[in-house]
Amino acid sequence: MCELCNLKRKTQWYYVNENFIICDCRSCGIRMLVFRAHGPRPKIEHNEARELIIWLYGNRIIKVRMKPKKITLHEHWHIILEEES
């Protein structure tokens, strides 16, 4: 069973819609965007995710880490903000 498919509110959640959840990562504490659907996502969803991150965080974004470390089968991105570096 995929931990991100069945995401529980065990950390702070910042944004929720039908495609994405933005919350703090339980492992590292960094904010992350979780795609609600399991598996690799199409380019259009990547574009929507980028637009959402820019809309929410703008100039505070230092880096968006798209390469997973622990959970590799469910796409999610870590959002590194200036106050978290």
PDB file of C-alpha atoms in Angstrom:
ATOM      1  CA  MET A   1       0.000   0.000   0.000  1.00  0.00           C
ATOM      2  CA  CYS A   2       1.359   3.410  -0.975  1.00  0.00           C
ATOM      3  CA  GLU A   3       1.902   5.840   1.899  1.00  0.00           C
ATOM      4  CA  LEU A   4       1.240   8.867  -0.330  1.00  0.00           C
ATOM      5  CA  CYS A   5      -1.946   7.440  -1.886  1.00  0.00           C
ATOM      6  CA  ASN A   6      -3.365   7.144   1.629  1.00  0.00           C
ATOM      7  CA  LEU A   7      -1.847  10.322   3.030  1.00  0.00           C
ATOM      8  CA  LYS A   8      -2.955  11.032   6.590  1.00  0.00           C
ATOM      9  CA  ARG A   9      -2.859  14.463   8.258  1.00  0.00           C
ATOM     10  CA  LYS A  10       0.110  13.768  10.502  1.00  0.00           C
ATOM     11  CA  THR A  11       1.902  17.010   9.582  1.00  0.00           C
ATOM     12  CA  GLN A  12       0.869  20.551   8.689  1.00  0.00           C
ATOM     13  CA  TRP A  13      -1.124  20.805   5.436  1.00  0.00           C
ATOM     14  CA  TYR A  14      -0.916  24.067   3.477  1.00  0.00           C
ATOM     15  CA  TYR A  15      -2.980  23.476   0.339  1.00  0.00           C
ATOM     16  CA  VAL A  16      -5.399  20.830  -0.932  1.00  0.00           C
ATOM     17  CA  ASN A  17      -7.245  20.458  -4.233  1.00  0.00           C
ATOM     18  CA  GLU A  18      -8.370  17.594  -6.469  1.00  0.00           C
ATOM     19  CA  ASN A  19      -4.872  17.127  -7.982  1.00  0.00           C
ATOM     20  CA  PHE A  20      -2.361  18.090  -5.281  1.00  0.00           C
ATOM     21  CA  ILE A  21      -1.668  18.289  -1.572  1.00  0.00           C
ATOM     22  CA  ILE A  22       1.042  20.524  -0.147  1.00  0.00           C
ATOM     23  CA  CYS A  23       2.147  19.479   3.317  1.00  0.00           C
ATOM     24  CA  ASP A  24       5.233  18.981   5.465  1.00  0.00           C
ATOM     25  CA  CYS A  25       7.164  15.780   4.771  1.00  0.00           C
ATOM     26  CA  ARG A  26       7.095  13.388   7.734  1.00  0.00           C
ATOM     27  CA  SER A  27      10.676  12.263   7.077  1.00  0.00           C
ATOM     28  CA  CYS A  28      12.517  15.555   6.635  1.00  0.00           C
ATOM     29  CA  GLY A  29      10.034  18.288   7.620  1.00  0.00           C
ATOM     30  CA  ILE A  30      10.388  20.125   4.306  1.00  0.00           C
ATOM     31  CA  ARG A  31       7.254  21.239   2.521  1.00  0.00           C
ATOM     32  CA  MET A  32       6.271  18.930  -0.336  1.00  0.00           C
ATOM     33  CA  LEU A  33       3.762  18.791  -3.150  1.00  0.00           C
ATOM     34  CA  VAL A  34       2.122  15.376  -3.490  1.00  0.00           C
ATOM     35  CA  PHE A  35       0.339  14.438  -6.687  1.00  0.00           C
ATOM     36  CA  ARG A  36      -2.923  12.782  -5.661  1.00  0.00           C
ATOM     37  CA  ALA A  37      -2.786  10.169  -8.426  1.00  0.00           C
ATOM     38  CA  HIS A  38      -0.278   7.325  -8.117  1.00  0.00           C
ATOM     39  CA  GLY A  39       2.526   6.842 -10.620  1.00  0.00           C
ATOM     40  CA  PRO A  40       4.250   9.130 -13.112  1.00  0.00           C
ATOM     41  CA  ARG A  41       2.194  12.193 -13.992  1.00  0.00           C
ATOM     42  CA  PRO A  42       1.691  13.749 -17.421  1.00  0.00           C
ATOM     43  CA  LYS A  43       3.472  16.947 -18.427  1.00  0.00           C
ATOM     44  CA  ILE A  44       0.281  19.011 -18.080  1.00  0.00           C
ATOM     45  CA  GLU A  45       0.074  18.096 -14.379  1.00  0.00           C
ATOM     46  CA  HIS A  46       3.744  19.006 -13.940  1.00  0.00           C
ATOM     47  CA  ASN A  47       2.996  22.421 -15.453  1.00  0.00           C
ATOM     48  CA  GLU A  48      -0.008  22.893 -13.146  1.00  0.00           C
ATOM     49  CA  ALA A  49       2.131  21.919 -10.150  1.00  0.00           C
ATOM     50  CA  ARG A  50       4.863  24.409 -11.109  1.00  0.00           C
ATOM     51  CA  GLU A  51       2.303  27.195 -11.537  1.00  0.00           C
ATOM     52  CA  LEU A  52       0.746  26.388  -8.160  1.00  0.00           C
ATOM     53  CA  ILE A  53       4.105  26.406  -6.367  1.00  0.00           C
ATOM     54  CA  ILE A  54       5.050  29.750  -7.944  1.00  0.00           C
ATOM     55  CA  TRP A  55       1.623  31.214  -7.120  1.00  0.00           C
ATOM     56  CA  LEU A  56       1.861  30.117  -3.480  1.00  0.00           C
ATOM     57  CA  TYR A  57       5.540  30.767  -2.746  1.00  0.00           C
ATOM     58  CA  GLY A  58       6.935  33.072  -5.470  1.00  0.00           C
ATOM     59  CA  ASN A  59      10.326  34.556  -4.584  1.00  0.00           C
ATOM     60  CA  ARG A  60      10.658  32.398  -1.453  1.00  0.00           C
ATOM     61  CA  ILE A  61      11.432  29.321  -3.590  1.00  0.00           C
ATOM     62  CA  ILE A  62      15.080  28.296  -3.561  1.00  0.00           C
ATOM     63  CA  LYS A  63      14.696  24.891  -5.187  1.00  0.00           C
ATOM     64  CA  VAL A  64      12.093  22.280  -6.058  1.00  0.00           C
ATOM     65  CA  ARG A  65      13.562  18.798  -5.637  1.00  0.00           C
ATOM     66  CA  MET A  66      11.728  16.465  -8.002  1.00  0.00           C
ATOM     67  CA  LYS A  67      13.903  13.378  -7.538  1.00  0.00           C
ATOM     68  CA  PRO A  68      12.499  11.066  -4.843  1.00  0.00           C
ATOM     69  CA  LYS A  69      14.653   9.526  -2.136  1.00  0.00           C
ATOM     70  CA  LYS A  70      12.455   7.083  -0.191  1.00  0.00           C
ATOM     71  CA  ILE A  71       9.074   6.848  -1.916  1.00  0.00           C
ATOM     72  CA  THR A  72       9.874   6.295  -5.577  1.00  0.00           C
ATOM     73  CA  LEU A  73       6.592   5.023  -7.024  1.00  0.00           C
ATOM     74  CA  HIS A  74       4.357   7.993  -6.138  1.00  0.00           C
ATOM     75  CA  GLU A  75       5.396  11.324  -7.587  1.00  0.00           C
ATOM     76  CA  HIS A  76       6.025  14.137  -5.113  1.00  0.00           C
ATOM     77  CA  TRP A  77       8.301  17.168  -5.016  1.00  0.00           C
ATOM     78  CA  HIS A  78      10.069  18.785  -2.070  1.00  0.00           C
ATOM     79  CA  ILE A  79       9.819  22.584  -2.045  1.00  0.00           C
ATOM     80  CA  ILE A  80      12.866  24.249  -0.495  1.00  0.00           C
ATOM     81  CA  LEU A  81      11.946  27.748   0.694  1.00  0.00           C
ATOM     82  CA  GLU A  82      14.388  30.455   1.763  1.00  0.00           C
ATOM     83  CA  GLU A  83      13.544  30.212   5.476  1.00  0.00           C
ATOM     84  CA  GLU A  84      14.179  26.436   5.349  1.00  0.00           C
ATOM     85  CA  SER A  85      17.666  26.534   3.832  1.00  0.00           C
TER      86      SER A  85
END
